[in-house]
Each structure stands twice: as C-alpha cells, then as structure tokens.
Amino acid sequence: MGTGFWAGIVIWLISLAMAIPFITQWWWMPDPITALGREIDRAFMWTLIGTGVIFILAQATLGYAAWKFGRRSGARARDMHGNNKLELIWTSAALVIFVALTLAGFSVWAEVRFIEQRAADPTPDRLVVEVTGQQFVWNMRYAGEDNKFGPVDFLQADDAGGNPVGVDRGHPDGADDIMVPEMRVPVNKEVELILKSKDVLHNFFVPELRIKLDTVPGLVGKLRFTPDTVGKYEIVCSELCGLGHYKMRSFLHVVSAEDYDAWLQEQAEFL
Ligand SMILES: [Cu+2]
C-alpha cells in the first residue's frame, strides 16, 4: 500500500463527506410558498443533479488515478504534452451542459427579472406594498383606504414619531397610508413590492419566496410574488449594511383574506 493508495482513499472520503449533505438534504432550504419558488427549486435540482453526477465521477476518477498511478519506488515520471482531442471533448461537453442549464432556467429567471415587460395586463389586481430598508429595520407602507401612496417628504421623516420614510400626512393621499414594521398579505393574492432604501444598500430576502433584491438608495426595485401557503416567514437583510446588519429582520405573515382585512381595518383605526 503506497502513498498513492492512501491519497486515493482520502480523496474518496473527502468527496463522500462533501456529497452527504446534498444527498441527505439534512440542512436544506425551507419549503417554497409560491409556484415560482417551486419552479426555481426544480431548476436548482436539475443543476445540482447535473453538477453532482459530474463531481462524483470526476472525484472517483481522480482517486482511482492517485491510487493506480501514485508514486512507486523506482518508477520515473513521464513528460506529457496534453491531448487536443480530449480537451475538445470535455470543453464542448461543459459548454453544452452549461448552455442547456441556462436555457432550462431562463424562463424562471426572466419571470422574476423582467417584471415590467409582463406587467402589460390592463387590470392588475395586486396588493402593492412599499418596502423601505433602513439601518437596521424594514419599513412597510400600505396605501390605505384610497389605494394611493401619499407623497414622501424627507424633511418630515421622523423615526421616533412613527413616520420613518416621511409620508406627507397633510396630503389627502398620505393621510391614510399605513406604516408597519412587519408585512402582512392575504394568501393566494399577487403582491407587488416597491423596494427602496433610506440610507445604504440592503437586500430584501425571504427564503421561502426564493426571491431577493437589493434596495438601492435613489432607485426603485420591484418584486412580485403570489404566496399560496399561510404562515409566518422571516424577512432578512442579505446585504451587509452596517454594524446592526445581523439583526435587520422582520416577518412576512401570509394570512387568510378575512384576517388580512380585519388587520388592515385595525391598523387604519390607529391613524
Ligand atoms: Cu440591511
């Protein structure tokens, strides 16, 4: 048993240890709560299966080569000049696999990214929530009874006074806007998020939705999702945004339509 044999064994063991968490999925993503999320998971699984099979084959071969051709006493190393045919084969194989995976996942990706283009439907029945990231909280704004967001005036921003983004309360559109620290949406209804930042880069991320987007000062980002499972899900900031980044979290409550209406009414009464 030479060094090569043990090198081969170590390579196999390390590869196996790395593959185990993926095969057993013992520390996995939470279940998705949107149809799109399930599609993303499907694309993810195909990518994982494709790359996983190649990984196992490549490591198995590497271990075998280390074992078979490892250092032996008296043997001399041989000079090699590559093999164009083999290079060509594995480069084109990799190209085909990557292009195929990209094409397979493209529609899902486009669904999330090209939101404006598919927004052409004339009667959008969506709940619009404005989300403003701020060191180190999330501010959610609902348009209120009139369904119109009031204008924002930064001079009126007042964190302690419950008006962190500076909604113009004197304006009729702004008088009924609702500001809350946690998001509540009715189940099976399309939600559109308007993402903004008050200070630095943040990133709005709900693992169960499988979507995330940076909030950028001065820019407006948009995300859409239709949750189909009632529950409480964590909203996290996934862009390092300062010392309190780790505690910049909130919750997305997906509730029944009745519960949502009751909650909205309750919030309006606080105004
Ligand atoms: Cu942040």
Coordinates of C-alpha atoms and ligand atoms in Angstrom, one line a residue:
M1 CA 0.0 0.0 0.0
G2 CA 1.9 3.1 -1.2
T3 CA 1.2 6.8 -0.8
G4 CA -1.0 6.7 -3.9
F5 CA -3.4 4.2 -2.4
W6 CA -3.9 6.4 0.7
A7 CA -4.2 9.6 -1.4
G8 CA -6.9 7.9 -3.4
I9 CA -8.8 6.8 -0.2
V10 CA -8.6 10.4 1.3
I11 CA -9.9 11.9 -2.0
W12 CA -12.8 9.5 -2.0
L13 CA -13.6 10.1 1.7
I14 CA -13.5 13.9 1.3
S15 CA -15.7 13.7 -1.8
L16 CA -18.2 11.5 0.0
A17 CA -18.3 13.8 3.0
M18 CA -19.0 16.7 0.7
A19 CA -21.7 14.9 -1.1
I20 CA -23.6 13.7 2.0
P21 CA -25.3 17.0 3.0
F22 CA -26.6 17.3 -0.6
I23 CA -27.8 13.8 -0.9
T24 CA -29.4 13.5 2.5
Q25 CA -30.5 17.2 2.5
W26 CA -30.3 17.3 6.3
W27 CA -29.7 21.1 6.3
W28 CA -31.8 22.3 3.5
M29 CA -33.8 25.3 2.3
P30 CA -37.3 25.8 3.8
D31 CA -40.2 24.7 1.5
P32 CA -41.1 27.3 -1.1
I33 CA -44.5 29.0 -0.8
T34 CA -45.0 30.2 -4.4
A35 CA -45.4 28.4 -7.7
L36 CA -42.4 30.3 -8.9
G37 CA -40.4 29.2 -5.9
R38 CA -41.2 25.6 -6.8
E39 CA -40.0 26.2 -10.4
I40 CA -36.8 27.7 -9.1
D41 CA -36.3 24.6 -6.9
R42 CA -36.8 22.4 -9.9
A43 CA -34.2 24.3 -11.9
F44 CA -31.9 24.2 -8.9
M45 CA -32.4 20.4 -8.6
W46 CA -31.5 19.8 -12.3
T47 CA -28.4 21.9 -11.9
L48 CA -27.5 20.0 -8.7
I49 CA -28.0 16.6 -10.3
G50 CA -26.0 17.5 -13.4
T51 CA -23.1 19.0 -11.5
G52 CA -23.4 16.4 -8.7
V53 CA -23.0 13.4 -11.1
I54 CA -20.0 15.1 -12.8
F55 CA -18.5 15.9 -9.4
I56 CA -18.8 12.3 -8.2
L57 CA -17.4 10.8 -11.4
A58 CA -14.5 13.3 -11.5
Q59 CA -13.5 12.7 -7.9
A60 CA -13.9 8.9 -8.3
T61 CA -11.6 9.0 -11.3
L62 CA -9.2 11.3 -9.5
G63 CA -9.0 9.0 -6.5
Y64 CA -8.5 6.0 -8.8
A65 CA -5.7 7.8 -10.7
A66 CA -4.0 8.7 -7.5
W67 CA -4.2 5.1 -6.3
K68 CA -3.2 3.5 -9.7
F69 CA -0.5 5.9 -10.8
G70 CA 0.7 7.2 -7.5
R71 CA 4.3 7.3 -6.5
R72 CA 6.1 4.0 -6.8
S73 CA 9.7 3.4 -5.9
G74 CA 11.9 3.2 -9.0
A75 CA 9.3 4.5 -11.4
R76 CA 10.1 7.6 -13.4
A77 CA 7.8 10.4 -14.2
R78 CA 6.8 10.8 -17.8
D79 CA 6.5 14.1 -19.7
M80 CA 3.1 14.7 -21.3
H81 CA 2.0 17.3 -23.9
G82 CA -1.7 17.2 -23.5
N83 CA -4.3 15.7 -25.7
N84 CA -6.2 18.0 -28.0
K85 CA -9.0 15.6 -28.7
L86 CA -9.7 15.1 -25.1
E87 CA -9.5 18.8 -24.4
L88 CA -12.0 19.4 -27.2
I89 CA -14.4 16.7 -25.9
W90 CA -14.6 17.9 -22.3
T91 CA -14.7 21.6 -23.2
S92 CA -17.6 21.1 -25.5
A93 CA -19.4 18.8 -23.1
A94 CA -19.1 21.5 -20.4
L95 CA -20.3 24.1 -22.9
V96 CA -23.4 22.0 -23.8
I97 CA -24.3 21.3 -20.2
F98 CA -24.0 25.0 -19.1
V99 CA -25.9 26.3 -22.1
A100 CA -28.6 23.7 -21.6
L101 CA -29.0 24.5 -17.9
T102 CA -29.1 28.2 -18.6
L103 CA -31.8 27.8 -21.2
A104 CA -33.8 25.5 -18.9
G105 CA -33.7 28.1 -16.1
F106 CA -34.1 31.1 -18.3
S107 CA -37.9 31.3 -18.2
V108 CA -37.9 31.2 -14.4
W109 CA -35.2 33.8 -14.2
A110 CA -37.0 36.1 -16.7
E111 CA -40.2 35.7 -14.8
V112 CA -38.6 37.4 -11.8
R113 CA -36.4 39.9 -13.6
F114 CA -38.5 41.2 -16.5
I115 CA -41.3 42.2 -14.3
E116 CA -42.2 45.5 -16.2
Q117 CA -42.5 43.8 -19.6
R118 CA -45.1 41.3 -18.4
A119 CA -46.9 44.0 -16.4
A120 CA -48.9 44.8 -19.6
D121 CA -52.1 43.2 -18.2
P122 CA -54.6 46.1 -18.0
T123 CA -56.4 45.2 -14.8
P124 CA -53.8 44.4 -12.3
D125 CA -55.4 43.1 -9.1
R126 CA -52.3 43.2 -6.9
L127 CA -51.6 44.3 -3.4
V128 CA -48.8 46.9 -3.6
V129 CA -46.6 47.3 -0.5
E130 CA -43.7 49.7 -0.4
V131 CA -40.7 48.4 1.5
T132 CA -38.0 50.8 2.6
G133 CA -34.8 49.4 4.0
Q134 CA -33.1 51.5 6.7
Q135 CA -30.3 50.8 9.1
F136 CA -31.4 48.4 10.7
V137 CA -35.1 47.9 10.2
W138 CA -37.7 47.3 7.4
N139 CA -40.5 49.8 6.9
M140 CA -43.6 48.6 5.2
R141 CA -46.1 51.0 3.8
Y142 CA -49.6 50.2 2.7
A143 CA -51.6 52.7 0.5
G144 CA -54.6 52.6 2.8
E145 CA -58.3 53.1 2.0
D146 CA -57.8 55.2 -1.1
N147 CA -55.3 52.8 -2.6
K148 CA -52.9 55.7 -3.3
F149 CA -49.5 56.2 -1.7
G150 CA -49.1 59.7 -0.4
P151 CA -46.0 61.8 -1.5
V152 CA -42.9 61.5 0.6
D153 CA -41.0 64.4 2.0
F154 CA -37.8 63.6 3.7
L155 CA -38.0 66.7 5.9
Q156 CA -41.0 65.1 7.6
A157 CA -39.2 61.8 8.3
D158 CA -39.4 61.1 12.0
D159 CA -38.3 57.6 13.2
A160 CA -39.5 58.2 16.8
G161 CA -42.8 59.6 15.6
G162 CA -43.7 56.6 13.6
N163 CA -43.1 58.2 10.2
P164 CA -39.7 56.8 9.2
V165 CA -40.0 57.5 5.5
G166 CA -41.5 60.9 5.8
V167 CA -45.0 60.4 4.4
D168 CA -46.7 63.7 3.9
R169 CA -49.6 63.2 6.4
G170 CA -51.1 66.6 5.4
H171 CA -51.7 65.4 1.8
P172 CA -55.0 63.5 1.2
D173 CA -53.2 60.6 -0.4
G174 CA -50.8 60.3 2.5
A175 CA -53.3 60.8 5.4
D176 CA -54.4 57.1 5.4
D177 CA -51.1 55.4 4.5
I178 CA -50.2 52.7 6.9
M179 CA -46.7 52.2 8.2
V180 CA -45.8 48.9 9.9
P181 CA -42.6 47.1 10.8
E182 CA -43.9 43.6 9.6
M183 CA -45.6 42.6 6.4
R184 CA -49.0 41.0 6.2
V185 CA -50.5 39.8 3.0
P186 CA -53.5 37.7 2.0
V187 CA -52.9 34.2 0.7
N188 CA -53.2 33.5 -3.0
K189 CA -53.1 37.1 -4.0
E190 CA -50.4 38.7 -6.1
V191 CA -48.2 41.1 -4.2
E192 CA -46.0 43.7 -5.7
L193 CA -43.2 45.1 -3.6
I194 CA -41.7 48.5 -4.3
L195 CA -38.3 48.3 -2.8
K196 CA -36.4 51.4 -1.6
S197 CA -33.6 52.3 0.7
K198 CA -33.3 55.2 3.0
D199 CA -29.6 55.1 3.5
V200 CA -27.3 52.3 2.3
L201 CA -27.6 49.1 0.2
H202 CA -29.8 46.5 1.8
N203 CA -31.3 43.4 0.3
F204 CA -34.8 42.1 0.8
F205 CA -34.8 38.4 1.1
V206 CA -37.5 35.8 2.1
P207 CA -36.0 32.3 1.7
E208 CA -39.5 30.8 1.3
L209 CA -40.2 33.1 -1.7
R210 CA -36.9 32.2 -3.4
I211 CA -36.5 35.8 -4.5
K212 CA -34.4 38.6 -3.3
L213 CA -33.5 42.1 -4.5
D214 CA -31.1 44.9 -3.4
T215 CA -32.7 48.0 -2.1
V216 CA -30.6 50.9 -3.5
P217 CA -30.8 54.5 -2.4
G218 CA -32.3 56.6 -5.2
L219 CA -33.6 53.6 -7.1
V220 CA -36.9 51.8 -7.1
G221 CA -36.8 48.0 -7.3
K222 CA -39.8 45.7 -7.9
L223 CA -40.6 42.2 -6.9
R224 CA -43.8 40.2 -7.3
F225 CA -44.9 37.0 -5.7
T226 CA -48.1 35.1 -5.0
P227 CA -47.9 33.2 -1.7
D228 CA -50.1 30.1 -1.5
T229 CA -49.3 28.9 2.0
V230 CA -50.5 30.6 5.2
G231 CA -47.7 31.1 7.7
K232 CA -45.1 33.3 9.2
Y233 CA -41.8 33.7 7.3
E234 CA -38.7 35.6 8.1
I235 CA -37.6 38.6 6.1
V236 CA -33.9 39.2 6.3
C237 CA -31.5 41.7 5.0
S238 CA -28.9 39.9 3.0
E239 CA -26.6 42.7 2.1
L240 CA -24.0 43.6 4.8
C241 CA -25.3 47.1 5.6
G242 CA -23.5 48.1 8.9
L243 CA -22.9 47.0 12.5
G244 CA -26.6 46.1 13.1
H245 CA -26.9 44.1 9.9
Y246 CA -27.3 40.8 11.7
K247 CA -30.5 42.0 13.5
M248 CA -32.1 43.6 10.5
R249 CA -35.0 41.3 10.2
S250 CA -38.8 41.3 10.0
F251 CA -41.6 38.9 9.2
L252 CA -43.9 38.2 6.3
H253 CA -47.3 37.0 7.6
V254 CA -49.3 35.2 5.0
V255 CA -52.9 35.1 6.3
S256 CA -56.4 34.4 5.0
A257 CA -58.3 37.2 3.2
E258 CA -60.6 37.7 6.2
D259 CA -57.7 38.0 8.6
Y260 CA -56.0 40.4 6.3
D261 CA -59.0 42.7 6.0
A262 CA -59.5 42.7 9.8
W263 CA -55.9 43.5 10.3
L264 CA -56.0 46.4 7.8
Q265 CA -59.0 47.8 9.5
E266 CA -57.3 47.6 12.8
Q267 CA -54.3 49.5 11.5
A268 CA -56.4 52.2 10.0
E269 CA -58.0 52.8 13.3
F270 CA -54.6 53.6 14.8
L271 CA -54.2 56.6 12.5
Ligands
CU1 CU -29.6 45.9 5.8

